[in-house]
XYZ file of C-alpha atoms in Angstrom:
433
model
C 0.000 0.000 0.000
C 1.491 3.645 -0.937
C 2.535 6.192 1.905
C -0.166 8.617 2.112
C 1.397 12.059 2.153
C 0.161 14.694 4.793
C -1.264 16.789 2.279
C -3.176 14.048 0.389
C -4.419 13.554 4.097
C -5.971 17.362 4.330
C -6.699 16.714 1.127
C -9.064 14.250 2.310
C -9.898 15.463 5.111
C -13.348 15.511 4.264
C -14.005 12.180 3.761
C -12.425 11.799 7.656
C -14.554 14.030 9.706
C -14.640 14.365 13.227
C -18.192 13.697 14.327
C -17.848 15.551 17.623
C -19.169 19.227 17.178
C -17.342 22.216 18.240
C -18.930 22.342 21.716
C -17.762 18.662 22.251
C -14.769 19.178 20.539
C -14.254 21.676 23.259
C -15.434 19.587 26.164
C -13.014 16.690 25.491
C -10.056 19.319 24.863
C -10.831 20.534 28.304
C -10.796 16.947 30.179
C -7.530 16.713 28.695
C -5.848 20.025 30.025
C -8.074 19.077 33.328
C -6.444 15.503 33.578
C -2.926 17.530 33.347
C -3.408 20.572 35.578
C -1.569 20.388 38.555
C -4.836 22.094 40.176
C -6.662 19.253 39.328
C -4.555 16.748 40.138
C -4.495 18.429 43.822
C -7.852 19.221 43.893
C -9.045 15.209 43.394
C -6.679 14.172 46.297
C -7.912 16.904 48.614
C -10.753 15.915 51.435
C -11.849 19.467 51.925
C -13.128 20.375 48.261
C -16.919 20.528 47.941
C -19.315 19.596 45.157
C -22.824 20.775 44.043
C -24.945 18.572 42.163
C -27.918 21.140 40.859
C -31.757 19.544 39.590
C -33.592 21.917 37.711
C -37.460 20.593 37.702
C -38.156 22.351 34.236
C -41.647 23.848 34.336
C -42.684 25.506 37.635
C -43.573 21.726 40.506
C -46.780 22.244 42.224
C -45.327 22.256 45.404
C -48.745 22.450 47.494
C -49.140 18.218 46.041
C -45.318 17.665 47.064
C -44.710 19.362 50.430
C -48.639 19.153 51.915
C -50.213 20.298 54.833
C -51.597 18.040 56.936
C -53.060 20.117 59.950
C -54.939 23.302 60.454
C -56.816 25.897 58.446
C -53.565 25.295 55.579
C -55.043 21.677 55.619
C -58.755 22.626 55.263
C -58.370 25.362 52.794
C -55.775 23.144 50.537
C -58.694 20.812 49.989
C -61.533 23.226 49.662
C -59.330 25.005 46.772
C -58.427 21.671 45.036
C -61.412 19.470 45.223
C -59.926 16.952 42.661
C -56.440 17.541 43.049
C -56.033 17.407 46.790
C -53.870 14.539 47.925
C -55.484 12.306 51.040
C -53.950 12.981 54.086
C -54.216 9.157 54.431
C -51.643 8.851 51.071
C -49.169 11.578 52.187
C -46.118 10.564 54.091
C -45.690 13.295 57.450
C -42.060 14.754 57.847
C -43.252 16.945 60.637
C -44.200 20.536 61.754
C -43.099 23.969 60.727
C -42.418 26.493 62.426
C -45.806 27.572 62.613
C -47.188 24.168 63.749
C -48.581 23.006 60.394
C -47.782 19.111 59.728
C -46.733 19.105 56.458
C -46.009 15.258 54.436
C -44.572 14.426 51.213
C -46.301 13.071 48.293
C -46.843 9.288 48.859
C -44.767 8.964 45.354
C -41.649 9.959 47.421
C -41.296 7.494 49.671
C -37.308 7.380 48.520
C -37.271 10.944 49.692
C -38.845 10.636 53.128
C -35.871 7.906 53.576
C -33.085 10.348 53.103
C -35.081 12.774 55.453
C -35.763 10.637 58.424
C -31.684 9.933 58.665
C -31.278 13.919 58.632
C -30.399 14.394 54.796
C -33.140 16.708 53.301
C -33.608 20.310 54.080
C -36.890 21.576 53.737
C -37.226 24.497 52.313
C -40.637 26.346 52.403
C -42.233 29.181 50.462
C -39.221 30.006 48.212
C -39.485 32.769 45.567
C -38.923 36.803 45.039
C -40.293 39.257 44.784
C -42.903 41.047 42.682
C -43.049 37.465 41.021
C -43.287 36.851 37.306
C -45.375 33.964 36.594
C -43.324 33.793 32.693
C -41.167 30.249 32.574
C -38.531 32.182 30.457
C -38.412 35.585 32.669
C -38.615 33.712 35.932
C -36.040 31.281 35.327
C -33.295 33.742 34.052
C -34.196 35.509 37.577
C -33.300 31.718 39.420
C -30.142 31.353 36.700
C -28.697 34.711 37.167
C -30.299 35.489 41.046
C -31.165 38.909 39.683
C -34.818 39.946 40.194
C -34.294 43.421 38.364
C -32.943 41.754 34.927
C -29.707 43.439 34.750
C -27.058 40.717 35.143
C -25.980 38.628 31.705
C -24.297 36.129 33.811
C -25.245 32.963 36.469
C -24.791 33.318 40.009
C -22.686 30.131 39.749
C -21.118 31.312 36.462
C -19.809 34.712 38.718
C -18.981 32.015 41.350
C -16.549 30.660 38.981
C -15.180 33.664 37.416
C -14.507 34.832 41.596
C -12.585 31.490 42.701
C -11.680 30.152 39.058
C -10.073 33.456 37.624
C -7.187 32.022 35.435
C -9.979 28.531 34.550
C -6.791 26.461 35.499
C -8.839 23.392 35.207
C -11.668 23.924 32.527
C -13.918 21.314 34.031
C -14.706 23.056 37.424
C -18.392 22.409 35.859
C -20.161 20.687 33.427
C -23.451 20.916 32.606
C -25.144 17.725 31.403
C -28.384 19.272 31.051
C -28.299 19.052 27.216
C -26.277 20.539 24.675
C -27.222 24.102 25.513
C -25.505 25.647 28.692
C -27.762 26.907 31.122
C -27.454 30.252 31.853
C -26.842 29.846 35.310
C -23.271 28.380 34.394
C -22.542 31.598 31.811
C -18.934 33.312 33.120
C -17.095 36.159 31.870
C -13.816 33.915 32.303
C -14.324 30.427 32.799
C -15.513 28.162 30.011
C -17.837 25.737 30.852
C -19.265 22.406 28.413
C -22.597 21.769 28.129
C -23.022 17.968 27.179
C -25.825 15.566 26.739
C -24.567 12.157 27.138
C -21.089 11.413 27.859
C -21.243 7.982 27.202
C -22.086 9.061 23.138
C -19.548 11.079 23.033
C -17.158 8.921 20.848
C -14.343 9.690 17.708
C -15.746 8.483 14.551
C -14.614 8.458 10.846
C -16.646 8.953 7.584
C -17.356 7.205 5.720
C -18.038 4.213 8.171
C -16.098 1.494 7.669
C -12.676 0.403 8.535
C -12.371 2.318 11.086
C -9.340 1.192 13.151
C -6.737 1.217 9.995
C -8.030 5.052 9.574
C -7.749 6.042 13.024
C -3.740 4.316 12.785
C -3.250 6.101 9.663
C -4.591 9.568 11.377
C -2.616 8.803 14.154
C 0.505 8.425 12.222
C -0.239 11.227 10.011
C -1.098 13.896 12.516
C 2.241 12.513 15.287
C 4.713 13.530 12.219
C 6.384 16.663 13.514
C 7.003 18.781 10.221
C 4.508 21.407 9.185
C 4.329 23.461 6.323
C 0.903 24.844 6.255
C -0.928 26.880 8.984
C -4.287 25.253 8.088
C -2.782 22.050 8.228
C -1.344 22.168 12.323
C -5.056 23.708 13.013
C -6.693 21.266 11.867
C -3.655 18.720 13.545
C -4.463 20.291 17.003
C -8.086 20.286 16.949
C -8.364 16.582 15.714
C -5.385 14.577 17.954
C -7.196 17.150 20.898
C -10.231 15.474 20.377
C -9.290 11.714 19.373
C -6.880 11.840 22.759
C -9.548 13.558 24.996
C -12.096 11.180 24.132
C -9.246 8.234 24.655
C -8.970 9.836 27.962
C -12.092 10.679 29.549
C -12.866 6.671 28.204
C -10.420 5.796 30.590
C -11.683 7.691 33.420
C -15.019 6.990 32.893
C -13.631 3.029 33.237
C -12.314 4.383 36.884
C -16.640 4.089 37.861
C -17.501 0.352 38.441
C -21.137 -0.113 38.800
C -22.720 -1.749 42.097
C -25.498 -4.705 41.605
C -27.382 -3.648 44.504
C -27.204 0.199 43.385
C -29.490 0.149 39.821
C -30.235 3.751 38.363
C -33.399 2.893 36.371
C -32.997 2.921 32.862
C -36.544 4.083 32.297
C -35.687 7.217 34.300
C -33.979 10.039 32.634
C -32.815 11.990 35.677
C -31.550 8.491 37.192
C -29.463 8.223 34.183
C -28.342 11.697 34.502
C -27.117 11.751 37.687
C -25.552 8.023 36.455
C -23.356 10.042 34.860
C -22.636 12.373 37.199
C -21.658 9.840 39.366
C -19.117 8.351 36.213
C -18.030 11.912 36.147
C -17.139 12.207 40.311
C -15.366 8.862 40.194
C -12.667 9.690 37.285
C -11.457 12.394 39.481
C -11.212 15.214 37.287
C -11.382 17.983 39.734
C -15.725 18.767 38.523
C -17.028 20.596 41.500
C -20.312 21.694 39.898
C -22.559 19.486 37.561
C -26.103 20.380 36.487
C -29.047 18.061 35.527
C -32.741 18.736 34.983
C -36.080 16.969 34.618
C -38.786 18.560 32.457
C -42.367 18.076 32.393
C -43.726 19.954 35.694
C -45.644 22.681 33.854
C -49.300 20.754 34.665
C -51.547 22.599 33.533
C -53.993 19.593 32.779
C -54.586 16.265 33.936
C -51.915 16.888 36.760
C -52.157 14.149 39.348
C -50.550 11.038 37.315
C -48.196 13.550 35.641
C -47.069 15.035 38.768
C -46.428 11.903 40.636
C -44.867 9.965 38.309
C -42.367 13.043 37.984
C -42.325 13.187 41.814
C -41.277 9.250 42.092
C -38.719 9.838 39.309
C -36.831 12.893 41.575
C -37.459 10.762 44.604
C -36.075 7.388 42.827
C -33.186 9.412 40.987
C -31.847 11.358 44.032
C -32.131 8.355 46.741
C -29.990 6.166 44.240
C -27.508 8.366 43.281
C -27.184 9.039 47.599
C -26.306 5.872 48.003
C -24.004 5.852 45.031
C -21.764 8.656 46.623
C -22.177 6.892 49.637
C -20.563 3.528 47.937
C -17.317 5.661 46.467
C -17.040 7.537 49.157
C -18.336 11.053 48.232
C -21.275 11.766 50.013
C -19.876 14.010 52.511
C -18.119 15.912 49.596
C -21.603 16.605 47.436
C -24.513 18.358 48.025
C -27.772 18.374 46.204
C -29.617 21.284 45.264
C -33.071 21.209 43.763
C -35.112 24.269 42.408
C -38.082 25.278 40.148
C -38.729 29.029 38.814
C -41.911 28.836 40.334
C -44.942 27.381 42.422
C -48.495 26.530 41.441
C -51.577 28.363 41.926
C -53.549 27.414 44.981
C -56.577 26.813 42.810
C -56.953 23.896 40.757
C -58.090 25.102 37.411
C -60.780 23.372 34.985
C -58.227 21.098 32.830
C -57.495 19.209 36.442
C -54.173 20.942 36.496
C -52.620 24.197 38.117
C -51.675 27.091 36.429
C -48.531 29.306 37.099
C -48.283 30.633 40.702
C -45.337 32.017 42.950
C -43.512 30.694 45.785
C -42.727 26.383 46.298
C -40.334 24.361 48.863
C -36.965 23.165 47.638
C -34.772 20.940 48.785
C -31.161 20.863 49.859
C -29.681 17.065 50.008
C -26.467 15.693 51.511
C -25.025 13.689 54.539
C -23.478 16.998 55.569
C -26.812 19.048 55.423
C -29.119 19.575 58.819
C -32.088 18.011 57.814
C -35.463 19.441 58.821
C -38.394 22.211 57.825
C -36.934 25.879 57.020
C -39.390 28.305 56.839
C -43.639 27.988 56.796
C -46.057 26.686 54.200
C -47.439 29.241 52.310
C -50.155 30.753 54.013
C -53.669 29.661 51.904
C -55.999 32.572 53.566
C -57.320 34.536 50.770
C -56.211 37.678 52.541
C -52.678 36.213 52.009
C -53.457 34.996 48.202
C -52.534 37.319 45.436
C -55.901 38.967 44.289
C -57.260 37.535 41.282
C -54.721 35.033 40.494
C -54.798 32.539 43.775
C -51.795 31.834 44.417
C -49.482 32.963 47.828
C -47.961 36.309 48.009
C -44.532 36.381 48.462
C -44.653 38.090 51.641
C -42.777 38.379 55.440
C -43.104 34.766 55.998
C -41.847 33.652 52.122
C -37.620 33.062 52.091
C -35.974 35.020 48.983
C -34.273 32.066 46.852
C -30.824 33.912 46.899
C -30.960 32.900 51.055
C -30.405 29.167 49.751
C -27.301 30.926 46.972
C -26.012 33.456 49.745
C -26.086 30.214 52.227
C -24.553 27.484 49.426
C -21.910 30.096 48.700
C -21.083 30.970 52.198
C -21.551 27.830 53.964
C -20.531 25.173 51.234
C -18.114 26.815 49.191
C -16.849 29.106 51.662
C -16.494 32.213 49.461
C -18.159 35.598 50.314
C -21.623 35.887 49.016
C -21.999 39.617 48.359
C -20.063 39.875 45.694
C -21.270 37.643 43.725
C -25.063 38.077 44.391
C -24.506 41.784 44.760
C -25.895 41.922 48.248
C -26.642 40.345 51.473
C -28.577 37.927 52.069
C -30.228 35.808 55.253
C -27.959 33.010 55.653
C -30.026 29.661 56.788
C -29.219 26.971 58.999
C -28.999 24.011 56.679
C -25.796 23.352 56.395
């Protein structure tokens, strides 16, 4: 067989693409530099660092049907406003009181849930939002993604987190988003770079046309090692090809670091499950990731609700208990914590579609061995006087928490970094952590 010349090779080049696309192509460049960086390699050896795992539930959760009351005139009037929707108090599972006496349960659906929070691993958070609320999925969220109520920030509160602690990006994977192919703007920095993949497991180097692969990957190799240039093109196109064909080579073999447990099953029918799957893959090659972000759609109910919502409810239950006991099993659950969050609540009101339209404040939950688990806060009050006129659904008032308490508290408490810069105030610090 002839010697195929470099140039014949660019040449050709078109017949031999990369498959990977140029966010990918920047994703595996960057677990490559991470795998070398000193930082890193420190970083996965240290005790102290800290990781946040965050769950967006994409659509605005009905949190009266996941956090319910279970005593009082909250109890009553919950019912009376949701004659269809209401859940029995005889299928809810009681956590306890808040602190203004209401017993409040989880959904029966999160039975995985109520486990973690009897051994003191759930934070409950009540009656989060902001104020003047805006009921819009796409205004609301970039208010949760950037923790600016006003609008005026371009960047996430985690992306400015970043840019604060990360300022030279030595390691490029501080975060990854897995949440898709589109980064979510809560991770946007002015400095750091971070991917936004969708499955790491597809992420793989492939030739066209198919076919004989292995001989064309030697013959790339072989092609691209040779040290003599003589075309500027050429050594682009050199770099950005034996970057990707060596980062994919490598985050393979970290990936193969993650064994998988037979009593520890992340249900393959359950996209967050698999998410946080490979989260988990992520953690255990040790490349210095201290924030990864997942989400689960399908919480905007606005009809038929109650199968929806609990079969979304047992998913986030069934995902986040199994992933627990995941970190627990490589030794990294005192390391990670688990935020959850939603842009917004339900109405009180059930509407005529047996659903819930857009409302204000909902609980979220903070998850870890090293979080103080227990009720934050009270459950929205449900007295009309306290319901937003017209639109019945809770005011964000006194007794509501502002959502950048949980950031100021996450950022303070967790990461140990002052909060006011980055959130561009202060904020009530709570004791969750």
């Amino acid at each position: 067989m002839s010697k195929t010349t470099r140039r014949e090779f660019i040449k050709k080049s078109g017949m031999m693409a990369l498959s990977v696309g140029l966010s990918q192509q920047a994703f595996w460049r960057h677990v490559r530099a991470a795998s070398e960086s000193v930082l890193t390699q420190a970083a996965a050896l240290s005790p102290a660092d800290r990781i946040l795992v965050v769950i967006q539930l994409d659509g605005g959760n009905d949190g009266l049907n996941t956090v319910i009351p279970l005593s009082g005139s909250a109890a009553s009037l919950y019912r009376q406003y949701r004659p269809t929707l209401a859940i029995p108090e005889t299928n809810a599972l009681p956590i306890g009181t808040d602190a203004a006496g209401t017993l409040l349960g989880f959904h029966r659906n999160m039975q995985p849930l109520k486990e973690l929070y009897d051994r003191g691993y759930v934070a409950v958070i009540q009656s989060v939002g902001y104020p003047n609320p805006n009921r819009s999925h796409f205004a609301s969220q970039d208010i949760w993604h950037t923790g600016d109520p006003e609008g005026r920030k371009r960047t996430g509160w985690l992306g400015r987190y970043l840019d604060v602690t990360s300022p030279s990006a030595e390691n490029p994977l501080l975060a990854v988003s897995l949440a898709g192919t589109r980064l979510p703007l809560t991770l946007h920095a002015e400095h750091v770079l971070v991917p936004a993949v969708g499955s790491v497991a597809n992420y793989q180097f492939r030739t066209q046309p198919p076919g004989d692969h292995q001989n064309k990957i030697r013959a790339f190799l072989a092609l691209n090692r040779e040290t003599a240039s003589d075309h500027v093109l050429r050594k682009q196109i050199q770099l950005v090809a034996l970057d990707t064909y060596e980062s994919v080579e490598r985050l393979q073999s970290g990936i193969q670091r993650y064994t998988s447990d037979p009593a520890i099953t992340y249900n393959p029918q359950n996209s967050l499950a698999q998410a946080l799957r490979q989260v988990a893959q992520i953690l255990a090659a040790t490349l210095g990731t201290r924030i990864l972000y997942v989400s689960i759609g399908g919480f905007d109910t606005h009809q038929s609700q109650a199968n929806t919502h609990a079969t979304l409810l047992a998913r986030l239950s069934e995902a986040v208990a199994t992933f627990h006991a995941d970190l627990v099993r490589l030794g990294l659950d005192d390391r990670v914590l688990i935020m959850t969050w939603s842009e917004f609540g339900r109405k009180v009101t059930e509407n005529g579609n047996q659903g819930t339209d857009h409302g204000t404040v909902g609980p979220q939950f903070l998850i870890g061995t090293r979080v103080k688990g227990r009720i934050v806060g009270e459950h929205p009050s449900l007295r009309p006087e306290d319901l937003n006129p017209g639109l019945s659904d809770p005011k964000f008032s006194a007794r509501a928490i502002d959502f950048r308490s949980i950031y100021a508290t996450i950022l303070e408490k967790w990461f140990l970094v002052d909060s006011r810069e980055i959130l561009g105030g202060g904020f009530e610090l709570l004791d969750i952590l």
